[in-house]
């Protein structure tokens, strides 16, 4: 089984070195993808709501999900990631 990590900001699957963001020292980030994190900082610093609305188009809607169910699922999944977890 391949070692796949999930970005703790957007939930993108990170499979290859190029998928990982970078720390200030140039090393790969253990937690964040190349789209969310570069040079030890987030590439975009939105509120959770701005991030949710700006990225929902990249999520795949499940077969019989209504729009409301889809949005609720994505919101829940994002809110459980390290960057967005509040509890």
mmCIF file of N, CA and C in Angstrom:
data_model
loop_
_atom_site.group_PDB
_atom_site.id
_atom_site.type_symbol
_atom_site.label_atom_id
_atom_site.label_comp_id
_atom_site.label_asym_id
_atom_site.label_seq_id
_atom_site.Cartn_x
_atom_site.Cartn_y
_atom_site.Cartn_z
ATOM 1 N N UNK A 1 0.855 -1.189 0.000
ATOM 2 C CA UNK A 1 0.000 0.000 0.000
ATOM 3 C C UNK A 1 0.895 1.244 0.000
ATOM 4 N N UNK A 2 0.602 2.188 -0.866
ATOM 5 C CA UNK A 2 1.406 3.393 -0.951
ATOM 6 C C UNK A 2 1.119 4.320 0.232
ATOM 7 N N UNK A 3 2.125 5.134 0.573
ATOM 8 C CA UNK A 3 2.009 6.054 1.689
ATOM 9 C C UNK A 3 1.437 7.374 1.178
ATOM 10 N N UNK A 4 0.162 7.624 1.440
ATOM 11 C CA UNK A 4 -0.512 8.832 0.981
ATOM 12 C C UNK A 4 -0.887 9.655 2.199
ATOM 13 N N UNK A 5 -0.521 10.925 2.181
ATOM 14 C CA UNK A 5 -0.897 11.840 3.248
ATOM 15 C C UNK A 5 -1.970 12.777 2.711
ATOM 16 N N UNK A 6 -2.727 13.351 3.602
ATOM 17 C CA UNK A 6 -3.783 14.292 3.247
ATOM 18 C C UNK A 6 -3.395 15.669 3.763
ATOM 19 N N UNK A 7 -3.454 16.664 2.882
ATOM 20 C CA UNK A 7 -3.156 18.033 3.285
ATOM 21 C C UNK A 7 -4.086 18.434 4.422
ATOM 22 N N UNK A 8 -3.519 18.989 5.459
ATOM 23 C CA UNK A 8 -4.292 19.371 6.635
ATOM 24 C C UNK A 8 -4.876 20.774 6.511
ATOM 25 N N UNK A 9 -4.950 21.252 5.285
ATOM 26 C CA UNK A 9 -5.618 22.511 4.995
ATOM 27 C C UNK A 9 -6.767 22.291 4.018
ATOM 28 N N UNK A 10 -6.491 21.552 2.911
ATOM 29 C CA UNK A 10 -7.504 21.392 1.861
ATOM 30 C C UNK A 10 -7.936 19.949 1.613
ATOM 31 N N UNK A 11 -7.256 18.996 2.241
ATOM 32 C CA UNK A 11 -7.540 17.560 2.118
ATOM 33 C C UNK A 11 -7.049 16.938 0.816
ATOM 34 N N UNK A 12 -6.243 17.653 0.044
ATOM 35 C CA UNK A 12 -5.666 17.072 -1.165
ATOM 36 C C UNK A 12 -4.787 15.894 -0.776
ATOM 37 N N UNK A 13 -4.846 14.828 -1.561
ATOM 38 C CA UNK A 13 -3.963 13.694 -1.334
ATOM 39 C C UNK A 13 -2.571 14.047 -1.837
ATOM 40 N N UNK A 14 -1.578 13.804 -0.996
ATOM 41 C CA UNK A 14 -0.186 14.092 -1.340
ATOM 42 C C UNK A 14 0.530 12.748 -1.487
ATOM 43 N N UNK A 15 0.836 12.399 -2.726
ATOM 44 C CA UNK A 15 1.432 11.098 -3.036
ATOM 45 C C UNK A 15 2.897 11.203 -3.432
ATOM 46 N N UNK A 16 3.251 12.287 -4.100
ATOM 47 C CA UNK A 16 4.603 12.457 -4.622
ATOM 48 C C UNK A 16 5.255 13.675 -3.975
ATOM 49 N N UNK A 17 6.556 13.734 -4.024
ATOM 50 C CA UNK A 17 7.307 14.843 -3.421
ATOM 51 C C UNK A 17 6.782 16.190 -3.909
ATOM 52 N N UNK A 18 6.461 16.273 -5.186
ATOM 53 C CA UNK A 18 5.988 17.538 -5.758
ATOM 54 C C UNK A 18 4.646 17.993 -5.184
ATOM 55 N N UNK A 19 3.920 17.091 -4.543
ATOM 56 C CA UNK A 19 2.612 17.422 -3.981
ATOM 57 C C UNK A 19 2.712 18.159 -2.647
ATOM 58 N N UNK A 20 3.851 18.034 -1.972
ATOM 59 C CA UNK A 20 4.019 18.600 -0.638
ATOM 60 C C UNK A 20 4.462 20.057 -0.694
ATOM 61 N N UNK A 21 3.967 20.845 0.246
ATOM 62 C CA UNK A 21 4.420 22.216 0.403
ATOM 63 C C UNK A 21 5.826 22.217 0.971
ATOM 64 N N UNK A 22 6.384 23.400 1.171
ATOM 65 C CA UNK A 22 7.754 23.506 1.679
ATOM 66 C C UNK A 22 7.822 24.342 2.947
ATOM 67 N N UNK A 23 8.776 23.976 3.781
ATOM 68 C CA UNK A 23 9.080 24.743 4.986
ATOM 69 C C UNK A 23 10.069 25.850 4.617
ATOM 70 N N UNK A 24 10.389 26.739 5.567
ATOM 71 C CA UNK A 24 11.329 27.835 5.308
ATOM 72 C C UNK A 24 12.682 27.329 4.832
ATOM 73 N N UNK A 25 13.103 26.174 5.357
ATOM 74 C CA UNK A 25 14.413 25.626 4.988
ATOM 75 C C UNK A 25 14.394 24.836 3.677
ATOM 76 N N UNK A 26 13.228 24.782 3.016
ATOM 77 C CA UNK A 26 13.104 24.092 1.742
ATOM 78 C C UNK A 26 12.677 22.641 1.847
ATOM 79 N N UNK A 27 12.653 22.101 3.062
ATOM 80 C CA UNK A 27 12.196 20.722 3.246
ATOM 81 C C UNK A 27 10.698 20.619 3.008
ATOM 82 N N UNK A 28 10.282 19.417 2.669
ATOM 83 C CA UNK A 28 8.849 19.177 2.452
ATOM 84 C C UNK A 28 8.079 19.334 3.762
ATOM 85 N N UNK A 29 6.926 19.930 3.678
ATOM 86 C CA UNK A 29 6.040 20.044 4.833
ATOM 87 C C UNK A 29 5.437 18.683 5.127
ATOM 88 N N UNK A 30 5.333 18.350 6.382
ATOM 89 C CA UNK A 30 4.730 17.075 6.765
ATOM 90 C C UNK A 30 3.207 17.142 6.710
ATOM 91 N N UNK A 31 2.644 18.364 6.718
ATOM 92 C CA UNK A 31 1.198 18.514 6.862
ATOM 93 C C UNK A 31 0.461 19.158 5.695
ATOM 94 N N UNK A 32 1.145 19.948 4.889
ATOM 95 C CA UNK A 32 0.434 20.773 3.918
ATOM 96 C C UNK A 32 0.927 20.585 2.480
ATOM 97 N N UNK A 33 0.014 20.763 1.531
ATOM 98 C CA UNK A 33 0.324 20.558 0.113
ATOM 99 C C UNK A 33 0.972 21.789 -0.524
ATOM 100 N N UNK A 34 1.419 21.580 -1.757
ATOM 101 C CA UNK A 34 2.099 22.617 -2.524
ATOM 102 C C UNK A 34 1.202 23.797 -2.878
ATOM 103 N N UNK A 35 -0.092 23.615 -2.860
ATOM 104 C CA UNK A 35 -1.015 24.700 -3.186
ATOM 105 C C UNK A 35 -1.300 25.578 -1.969
ATOM 106 N N UNK A 36 -1.240 24.980 -0.791
ATOM 107 C CA UNK A 36 -1.608 25.688 0.442
ATOM 108 C C UNK A 36 -0.423 26.292 1.188
ATOM 109 N N UNK A 37 0.783 25.748 0.976
ATOM 110 C CA UNK A 37 1.899 26.089 1.863
ATOM 111 C C UNK A 37 3.213 26.139 1.101
ATOM 112 N N UNK A 38 3.893 27.287 1.160
ATOM 113 C CA UNK A 38 5.194 27.443 0.490
ATOM 114 C C UNK A 38 6.102 28.304 1.357
ATOM 115 N N UNK A 39 7.341 27.885 1.484
ATOM 116 C CA UNK A 39 8.316 28.662 2.232
ATOM 117 C C UNK A 39 7.974 28.846 3.700
ATOM 118 N N UNK A 40 7.250 27.886 4.265
ATOM 119 C CA UNK A 40 6.925 27.934 5.686
ATOM 120 C C UNK A 40 5.717 28.769 6.039
ATOM 121 N N UNK A 41 4.905 29.106 5.039
ATOM 122 C CA UNK A 41 3.724 29.924 5.311
ATOM 123 C C UNK A 41 2.598 29.535 4.344
ATOM 124 N N UNK A 42 1.392 29.830 4.764
ATOM 125 C CA UNK A 42 0.244 29.558 3.906
ATOM 126 C C UNK A 42 0.222 30.528 2.733
ATOM 127 N N UNK A 43 -0.148 30.031 1.570
ATOM 128 C CA UNK A 43 -0.176 30.847 0.359
ATOM 129 C C UNK A 43 -1.391 31.768 0.322
ATOM 130 N N UNK A 44 -2.396 31.429 1.099
ATOM 131 C CA UNK A 44 -3.638 32.209 1.152
ATOM 132 C C UNK A 44 -4.113 32.163 2.598
ATOM 133 N N UNK A 45 -4.503 33.289 3.158
ATOM 134 C CA UNK A 45 -4.882 33.340 4.577
ATOM 135 C C UNK A 45 -6.341 33.793 4.740
ATOM 136 N N UNK A 46 -7.244 33.009 4.202
ATOM 137 C CA UNK A 46 -8.665 33.343 4.294
ATOM 138 C C UNK A 46 -9.256 32.911 5.637
ATOM 139 N N UNK A 47 -10.466 33.351 5.879
ATOM 140 C CA UNK A 47 -11.229 32.780 6.984
ATOM 141 C C UNK A 47 -11.659 31.380 6.547
ATOM 142 N N UNK A 48 -12.170 30.596 7.470
ATOM 143 C CA UNK A 48 -12.659 29.270 7.107
ATOM 144 C C UNK A 48 -13.749 29.380 6.042
ATOM 145 N N UNK A 49 -14.679 30.311 6.215
ATOM 146 C CA UNK A 49 -15.782 30.462 5.255
ATOM 147 C C UNK A 49 -15.269 30.827 3.869
ATOM 148 N N UNK A 50 -14.303 31.722 3.785
ATOM 149 C CA UNK A 50 -13.723 32.090 2.488
ATOM 150 C C UNK A 50 -13.041 30.888 1.846
ATOM 151 N N UNK A 51 -12.321 30.122 2.654
ATOM 152 C CA UNK A 51 -11.645 28.935 2.139
ATOM 153 C C UNK A 51 -12.661 27.907 1.657
ATOM 154 N N UNK A 52 -13.676 27.672 2.458
ATOM 155 C CA UNK A 52 -14.732 26.714 2.110
ATOM 156 C C UNK A 52 -15.374 27.085 0.777
ATOM 157 N N UNK A 53 -15.830 28.316 0.643
ATOM 158 C CA UNK A 53 -16.490 28.757 -0.590
ATOM 159 C C UNK A 53 -15.533 28.759 -1.782
ATOM 160 N N UNK A 54 -14.274 29.098 -1.550
ATOM 161 C CA UNK A 54 -13.301 29.173 -2.630
ATOM 162 C C UNK A 54 -12.805 27.820 -3.119
ATOM 163 N N UNK A 55 -13.047 26.770 -2.340
ATOM 164 C CA UNK A 55 -12.524 25.452 -2.705
ATOM 165 C C UNK A 55 -13.577 24.386 -2.915
ATOM 166 N N UNK A 56 -14.823 24.690 -2.685
ATOM 167 C CA UNK A 56 -15.861 23.665 -2.800
ATOM 168 C C UNK A 56 -15.945 23.087 -4.214
ATOM 169 N N UNK A 57 -15.596 23.887 -5.204
ATOM 170 C CA UNK A 57 -15.653 23.410 -6.589
ATOM 171 C C UNK A 57 -14.661 22.275 -6.857
ATOM 172 N N UNK A 58 -13.648 22.119 -6.019
ATOM 173 C CA UNK A 58 -12.649 21.078 -6.223
ATOM 174 C C UNK A 58 -13.048 19.748 -5.587
ATOM 175 N N UNK A 59 -14.125 19.748 -4.841
ATOM 176 C CA UNK A 59 -14.598 18.525 -4.185
ATOM 177 C C UNK A 59 -15.583 17.806 -5.091
ATOM 178 N N UNK A 60 -15.606 16.497 -4.978
ATOM 179 C CA UNK A 60 -16.494 15.686 -5.799
ATOM 180 C C UNK A 60 -17.773 15.365 -5.049
ATOM 181 N N UNK A 61 -18.877 15.670 -5.686
ATOM 182 C CA UNK A 61 -20.183 15.396 -5.096
ATOM 183 C C UNK A 61 -20.480 13.902 -5.175
ATOM 184 N N UNK A 62 -20.962 13.353 -4.063
ATOM 185 C CA UNK A 62 -21.330 11.939 -4.014
ATOM 186 C C UNK A 62 -22.571 11.670 -4.846
ATOM 187 N N UNK A 63 -22.744 10.441 -5.291
ATOM 188 C CA UNK A 63 -23.829 10.023 -6.166
ATOM 189 C C UNK A 63 -25.195 10.622 -5.913
ATOM 190 N N UNK A 64 -25.795 10.336 -4.787
ATOM 191 C CA UNK A 64 -27.161 10.794 -4.514
ATOM 192 C C UNK A 64 -27.228 11.960 -3.538
ATOM 193 N N UNK A 65 -26.103 12.617 -3.291
ATOM 194 C CA UNK A 65 -26.092 13.735 -2.354
ATOM 195 C C UNK A 65 -26.856 14.933 -2.915
ATOM 196 N N UNK A 66 -27.647 15.544 -2.070
ATOM 197 C CA UNK A 66 -28.251 16.820 -2.449
ATOM 198 C C UNK A 66 -27.173 17.893 -2.287
ATOM 199 N N UNK A 67 -27.410 19.078 -2.807
ATOM 200 C CA UNK A 67 -26.442 20.163 -2.645
ATOM 201 C C UNK A 67 -26.198 20.459 -1.169
ATOM 202 N N UNK A 68 -27.253 20.440 -0.380
ATOM 203 C CA UNK A 68 -27.124 20.716 1.053
ATOM 204 C C UNK A 68 -26.299 19.631 1.743
ATOM 205 N N UNK A 69 -26.520 18.381 1.387
ATOM 206 C CA UNK A 69 -25.755 17.275 1.975
ATOM 207 C C UNK A 69 -24.290 17.364 1.572
ATOM 208 N N UNK A 70 -24.052 17.686 0.315
ATOM 209 C CA UNK A 70 -22.695 17.831 -0.203
ATOM 210 C C UNK A 70 -21.949 18.929 0.551
ATOM 211 N N UNK A 71 -22.567 20.086 0.660
ATOM 212 C CA UNK A 71 -21.928 21.208 1.351
ATOM 213 C C UNK A 71 -21.683 20.888 2.825
ATOM 214 N N UNK A 72 -22.607 20.201 3.461
ATOM 215 C CA UNK A 72 -22.448 19.828 4.870
ATOM 216 C C UNK A 72 -21.283 18.851 5.040
ATOM 217 N N UNK A 73 -21.150 17.897 4.126
ATOM 218 C CA UNK A 73 -20.066 16.919 4.193
ATOM 219 C C UNK A 73 -18.708 17.591 4.015
ATOM 220 N N UNK A 74 -18.601 18.455 3.021
ATOM 221 C CA UNK A 74 -17.337 19.147 2.776
ATOM 222 C C UNK A 74 -16.985 20.033 3.966
ATOM 223 N N UNK A 75 -17.956 20.756 4.485
ATOM 224 C CA UNK A 75 -17.726 21.622 5.650
ATOM 225 C C UNK A 75 -17.199 20.800 6.830
ATOM 226 N N UNK A 76 -17.812 19.658 7.069
ATOM 227 C CA UNK A 76 -17.391 18.813 8.192
ATOM 228 C C UNK A 76 -15.977 18.279 7.983
ATOM 229 N N UNK A 77 -15.687 17.800 6.771
ATOM 230 C CA UNK A 77 -14.362 17.259 6.495
ATOM 231 C C UNK A 77 -13.282 18.326 6.639
ATOM 232 N N UNK A 78 -13.519 19.510 6.092
ATOM 233 C CA UNK A 78 -12.538 20.587 6.215
ATOM 234 C C UNK A 78 -12.349 21.008 7.664
ATOM 235 N N UNK A 79 -13.438 21.098 8.405
ATOM 236 C CA UNK A 79 -13.342 21.580 9.785
ATOM 237 C C UNK A 79 -12.598 20.616 10.703
ATOM 238 N N UNK A 80 -12.384 19.375 10.258
ATOM 239 C CA UNK A 80 -11.634 18.409 11.049
ATOM 240 C C UNK A 80 -10.146 18.385 10.711
ATOM 241 N N UNK A 81 -9.728 19.183 9.750
ATOM 242 C CA UNK A 81 -8.307 19.245 9.384
ATOM 243 C C UNK A 81 -7.555 20.160 10.341
ATOM 244 N N UNK A 82 -6.274 19.890 10.518
ATOM 245 C CA UNK A 82 -5.424 20.605 11.474
ATOM 246 C C UNK A 82 -5.545 22.133 11.367
ATOM 247 N N UNK A 83 -5.523 22.656 10.157
ATOM 248 C CA UNK A 83 -5.552 24.118 9.978
ATOM 249 C C UNK A 83 -6.862 24.738 10.455
ATOM 250 N N UNK A 84 -7.959 24.025 10.327
ATOM 251 C CA UNK A 84 -9.281 24.593 10.594
ATOM 252 C C UNK A 84 -9.911 24.109 11.889
ATOM 253 N N UNK A 85 -9.317 23.109 12.514
ATOM 254 C CA UNK A 85 -9.879 22.533 13.737
ATOM 255 C C UNK A 85 -9.859 23.587 14.845
ATOM 256 N N UNK A 86 -10.983 23.804 15.457
ATOM 257 C CA UNK A 86 -11.062 24.819 16.500
ATOM 258 C C UNK A 86 -11.158 24.233 17.905
ATOM 259 N N UNK A 87 -11.466 22.949 17.998
ATOM 260 C CA UNK A 87 -11.621 22.340 19.326
ATOM 261 C C UNK A 87 -10.404 21.523 19.704
#
